[in-house]
């Protein structure tokens, strides 16, 4: 299957608008030294695979020195590679080997908090006059009297008492993840210097962990979208990012379209783009958290995406994603991993890759990897473990808690990458740190590469199309049939061309609505992509490219040159 990968010129401003990124979760990607833990040499050994897929950059979840309470999101030294993953030399080799293949390495910056084992925090809790004390957020209190009733994201209070100081420190996440005090200019300076260290090593972009939560004000109960947030971001950008044309993406659960225009302003005064989560939160009960499941409304999903597509056009830039290391596998969530795994995985990929923005693929998504169901003792993720305890104590029924966990646990994304049908799935030759989804004998990269009908080759085509058709990057977006409960369709258009994307989100066939049939791209255009092979055989009238029946989870792209 000849797919011509166009390599991007990274010295061009805004190169990331044409790019497709791939997220690697280092611990679960590839082990190279027989300890059952993924590592940097493992990633290097799989660069050819990623190059074959056609991606332009790798966002790596943190591989820096860490006690691994939260799988590396608790960093104890920002300038040292954790020995579990390799050495600084391995990191330099990874950057160089990736660059040879036109692949940029994007580092995950966790700037909201450090590990409680970071040197700064160890100093900070020695005494109040220590220069590092003010690097963190402290309030007076007594064992009986917490500063206020704010809660941490992973359960329990957001305050932990240090008896020697008679003070509490603030943490939005785990007890072992104390929040940094961004109001202190010395903290910001340290972080900018650290960013320059990595830029000098050849890092070409950053993903910024919970960036909307850095400007907190616990006295007012404020975590996200604090008053100084955009001031801090402009400084961070000026000091850390701008001149190199780095690709920067902020994780911002609290972003709406208006705020995203600030974050991703075309003058690059803040970031390249943000990960927003409004679409991701649609299948939970309003006002509740992700564990309180609700069915997805397709019209709501379509309108949400259209709102972002239209809202940021010319005024900002979207990221496009359905998966990451915190989210369940999309084919299990919004697709159909029973009877239509391949079709629905491709449908979801095609719908998102046809939009304007920069797509991010999460490891294994290109294979259509699925969720897992485990006995509670086997979950590793602290969020999952804490949730179970907390809900049990609140009187929830264990079976209901498990349903939420099966659907939403972050561990769904953290099982080992499925490379082959061999023992340990080609991930390692010893038992890995966490489980392998038992379906690895069926779903794996080796099989996918041997099957031209695989999700892998479909994603490869999606990536190649983005490079070939400027309308995918630049065209306007018009949602079709917004209220239809089963069809997801839209038009991308520029002055020379039109791209029609039409998909069937249901397990039953459906006639293409009139509103779509009358589009020029449907009438005059060429069918350039479909997830049903029979569309390629034009002599069969049932299967013809202009058939008005969409099969279950079918998706088609029609391209029309005006
Ligand atoms: O995630 C931020 C975050 O808000 C998630 O914890 C999210 O709330 C949760 O997964 C869904 O309920 C980032 C990282 O992506 C995550 O892996 C880290 O655990 C977290 O920050 C703390 O650094
Ligand atoms: Ca290893």
PDB file of N, CA, C and O in Angstrom, residues 204-229:
ATOM      1  N   UNK A 204      10.867  19.894  20.421  1.00  0.00           N
ATOM      2  CA  UNK A 204      10.197  20.811  19.486  1.00  0.00           C
ATOM      3  C   UNK A 204       8.770  21.188  19.886  1.00  0.00           C
ATOM      4  O   UNK A 204       8.031  21.769  19.087  1.00  0.00           O
ATOM      5  N   UNK A 205       8.425  20.869  21.115  1.00  0.00           N
ATOM      6  CA  UNK A 205       7.104  21.291  21.568  1.00  0.00           C
ATOM      7  C   UNK A 205       6.814  20.760  22.953  1.00  0.00           C
ATOM      8  O   UNK A 205       7.585  19.961  23.505  1.00  0.00           O
ATOM      9  N   UNK A 206       5.721  21.221  23.495  1.00  0.00           N
ATOM     10  CA  UNK A 206       5.348  20.830  24.851  1.00  0.00           C
ATOM     11  C   UNK A 206       3.843  20.652  24.961  1.00  0.00           C
ATOM     12  O   UNK A 206       3.064  21.393  24.352  1.00  0.00           O
ATOM     13  N   UNK A 207       3.458  19.694  25.784  1.00  0.00           N
ATOM     14  CA  UNK A 207       2.071  19.563  26.220  1.00  0.00           C
ATOM     15  C   UNK A 207       2.086  20.020  27.668  1.00  0.00           C
ATOM     16  O   UNK A 207       2.952  19.610  28.458  1.00  0.00           O
ATOM     17  N   UNK A 208       1.188  20.918  28.026  1.00  0.00           N
ATOM     18  CA  UNK A 208       1.227  21.524  29.357  1.00  0.00           C
ATOM     19  C   UNK A 208       0.101  20.976  30.219  1.00  0.00           C
ATOM     20  O   UNK A 208      -1.071  21.271  29.991  1.00  0.00           O
ATOM     21  N   UNK A 209       0.487  20.175  31.177  1.00  0.00           N
ATOM     22  CA  UNK A 209      -0.456  19.510  32.063  1.00  0.00           C
ATOM     23  C   UNK A 209      -1.294  20.538  32.839  1.00  0.00           C
ATOM     24  O   UNK A 209      -0.754  21.529  33.349  1.00  0.00           O
ATOM     25  N   UNK A 210      -2.581  20.271  32.947  1.00  0.00           N
ATOM     26  CA  UNK A 210      -3.545  21.118  33.692  1.00  0.00           C
ATOM     27  C   UNK A 210      -3.155  22.603  33.734  1.00  0.00           C
ATOM     28  O   UNK A 210      -3.185  23.235  34.791  1.00  0.00           O
ATOM     29  N   UNK A 211      -2.868  23.159  32.563  1.00  0.00           N
ATOM     30  CA  UNK A 211      -2.330  24.512  32.531  1.00  0.00           C
ATOM     31  C   UNK A 211      -3.366  25.546  33.001  1.00  0.00           C
ATOM     32  O   UNK A 211      -3.001  26.613  33.496  1.00  0.00           O
ATOM     33  N   UNK A 212      -4.637  25.219  32.875  1.00  0.00           N
ATOM     34  CA  UNK A 212      -5.660  26.188  33.320  1.00  0.00           C
ATOM     35  C   UNK A 212      -5.779  26.237  34.841  1.00  0.00           C
ATOM     36  O   UNK A 212      -6.543  27.028  35.378  1.00  0.00           O
ATOM     37  N   UNK A 213      -4.996  25.391  35.534  1.00  0.00           N
ATOM     38  CA  UNK A 213      -5.123  25.345  36.991  1.00  0.00           C
ATOM     39  C   UNK A 213      -3.920  25.946  37.730  1.00  0.00           C
ATOM     40  O   UNK A 213      -3.830  25.857  38.951  1.00  0.00           O
ATOM     41  N   UNK A 214      -3.000  26.560  36.956  1.00  0.00           N
ATOM     42  CA  UNK A 214      -1.789  27.081  37.604  1.00  0.00           C
ATOM     43  C   UNK A 214      -2.050  28.343  38.430  1.00  0.00           C
ATOM     44  O   UNK A 214      -1.387  28.583  39.424  1.00  0.00           O
ATOM     45  N   UNK A 215      -3.029  29.147  37.998  1.00  0.00           N
ATOM     46  CA  UNK A 215      -3.228  30.460  38.627  1.00  0.00           C
ATOM     47  C   UNK A 215      -4.295  30.392  39.709  1.00  0.00           C
ATOM     48  O   UNK A 215      -5.235  31.174  39.736  1.00  0.00           O
ATOM     49  N   UNK A 216      -4.096  29.446  40.610  1.00  0.00           N
ATOM     50  CA  UNK A 216      -5.127  29.188  41.635  1.00  0.00           C
ATOM     51  C   UNK A 216      -5.140  30.273  42.710  1.00  0.00           C
ATOM     52  O   UNK A 216      -4.144  30.965  42.926  1.00  0.00           O
ATOM     53  N   UNK A 217      -6.292  30.323  43.345  1.00  0.00           N
ATOM     54  CA  UNK A 217      -6.408  31.191  44.511  1.00  0.00           C
ATOM     55  C   UNK A 217      -7.269  30.477  45.541  1.00  0.00           C
ATOM     56  O   UNK A 217      -8.487  30.643  45.574  1.00  0.00           O
ATOM     57  N   UNK A 218      -6.620  29.655  46.378  1.00  0.00           N
ATOM     58  CA  UNK A 218      -7.395  28.794  47.272  1.00  0.00           C
ATOM     59  C   UNK A 218      -8.245  29.567  48.285  1.00  0.00           C
ATOM     60  O   UNK A 218      -9.259  29.042  48.734  1.00  0.00           O
ATOM     61  N   UNK A 219      -7.852  30.798  48.592  1.00  0.00           N
ATOM     62  CA  UNK A 219      -8.684  31.559  49.546  1.00  0.00           C
ATOM     63  C   UNK A 219     -10.066  31.855  48.967  1.00  0.00           C
ATOM     64  O   UNK A 219     -11.031  31.993  49.695  1.00  0.00           O
ATOM     65  N   UNK A 220     -10.100  31.948  47.641  1.00  0.00           N
ATOM     66  CA  UNK A 220     -11.382  32.201  46.987  1.00  0.00           C
ATOM     67  C   UNK A 220     -11.995  30.911  46.449  1.00  0.00           C
ATOM     68  O   UNK A 220     -12.998  30.941  45.735  1.00  0.00           O
ATOM     69  N   UNK A 221     -11.335  29.783  46.746  1.00  0.00           N
ATOM     70  CA  UNK A 221     -11.827  28.508  46.217  1.00  0.00           C
ATOM     71  C   UNK A 221     -11.578  28.354  44.727  1.00  0.00           C
ATOM     72  O   UNK A 221     -12.166  27.494  44.074  1.00  0.00           O
ATOM     73  N   UNK A 222     -10.678  29.174  44.161  1.00  0.00           N
ATOM     74  CA  UNK A 222     -10.445  29.150  42.711  1.00  0.00           C
ATOM     75  C   UNK A 222      -9.324  28.173  42.368  1.00  0.00           C
ATOM     76  O   UNK A 222      -8.229  28.240  42.922  1.00  0.00           O
ATOM     77  N   UNK A 223      -9.610  27.263  41.433  1.00  0.00           N
ATOM     78  CA  UNK A 223      -8.556  26.388  40.907  1.00  0.00           C
ATOM     79  C   UNK A 223      -8.347  26.715  39.426  1.00  0.00           C
ATOM     80  O   UNK A 223      -7.323  27.268  39.055  1.00  0.00           O
ATOM     81  N   UNK A 224      -9.348  26.418  38.594  1.00  0.00           N
ATOM     82  CA  UNK A 224      -9.229  26.677  37.154  1.00  0.00           C
ATOM     83  C   UNK A 224      -9.485  28.133  36.803  1.00  0.00           C
ATOM     84  O   UNK A 224     -10.166  28.857  37.536  1.00  0.00           O
ATOM     85  N   UNK A 225      -8.890  28.569  35.657  1.00  0.00           N
ATOM     86  CA  UNK A 225      -9.173  29.895  35.100  1.00  0.00           C
ATOM     87  C   UNK A 225      -8.992  31.039  36.106  1.00  0.00           C
ATOM     88  O   UNK A 225      -9.800  31.969  36.153  1.00  0.00           O
ATOM     89  N   UNK A 226      -7.931  30.973  36.881  1.00  0.00           N
ATOM     90  CA  UNK A 226      -7.671  32.018  37.872  1.00  0.00           C
ATOM     91  C   UNK A 226      -7.411  33.365  37.214  1.00  0.00           C
ATOM     92  O   UNK A 226      -7.120  33.450  36.018  1.00  0.00           O
ATOM     93  N   UNK A 227      -7.514  34.435  37.996  1.00  0.00           N
ATOM     94  CA  UNK A 227      -7.425  35.797  37.438  1.00  0.00           C
ATOM     95  C   UNK A 227      -6.117  36.088  36.694  1.00  0.00           C
ATOM     96  O   UNK A 227      -6.121  36.820  35.718  1.00  0.00           O
ATOM     97  N   UNK A 228      -5.000  35.510  37.126  1.00  0.00           N
ATOM     98  CA  UNK A 228      -3.727  35.828  36.459  1.00  0.00           C
ATOM     99  C   UNK A 228      -3.335  34.803  35.381  1.00  0.00           C
ATOM    100  O   UNK A 228      -2.219  34.839  34.860  1.00  0.00           O
ATOM    101  N   UNK A 229      -4.246  33.896  35.054  1.00  0.00           N
ATOM    102  CA  UNK A 229      -3.885  32.795  34.153  1.00  0.00           C
ATOM    103  C   UNK A 229      -3.260  33.264  32.835  1.00  0.00           C
ATOM    104  O   UNK A 229      -2.177  32.834  32.445  1.00  0.00           O
TER     105      UNK A 229
END
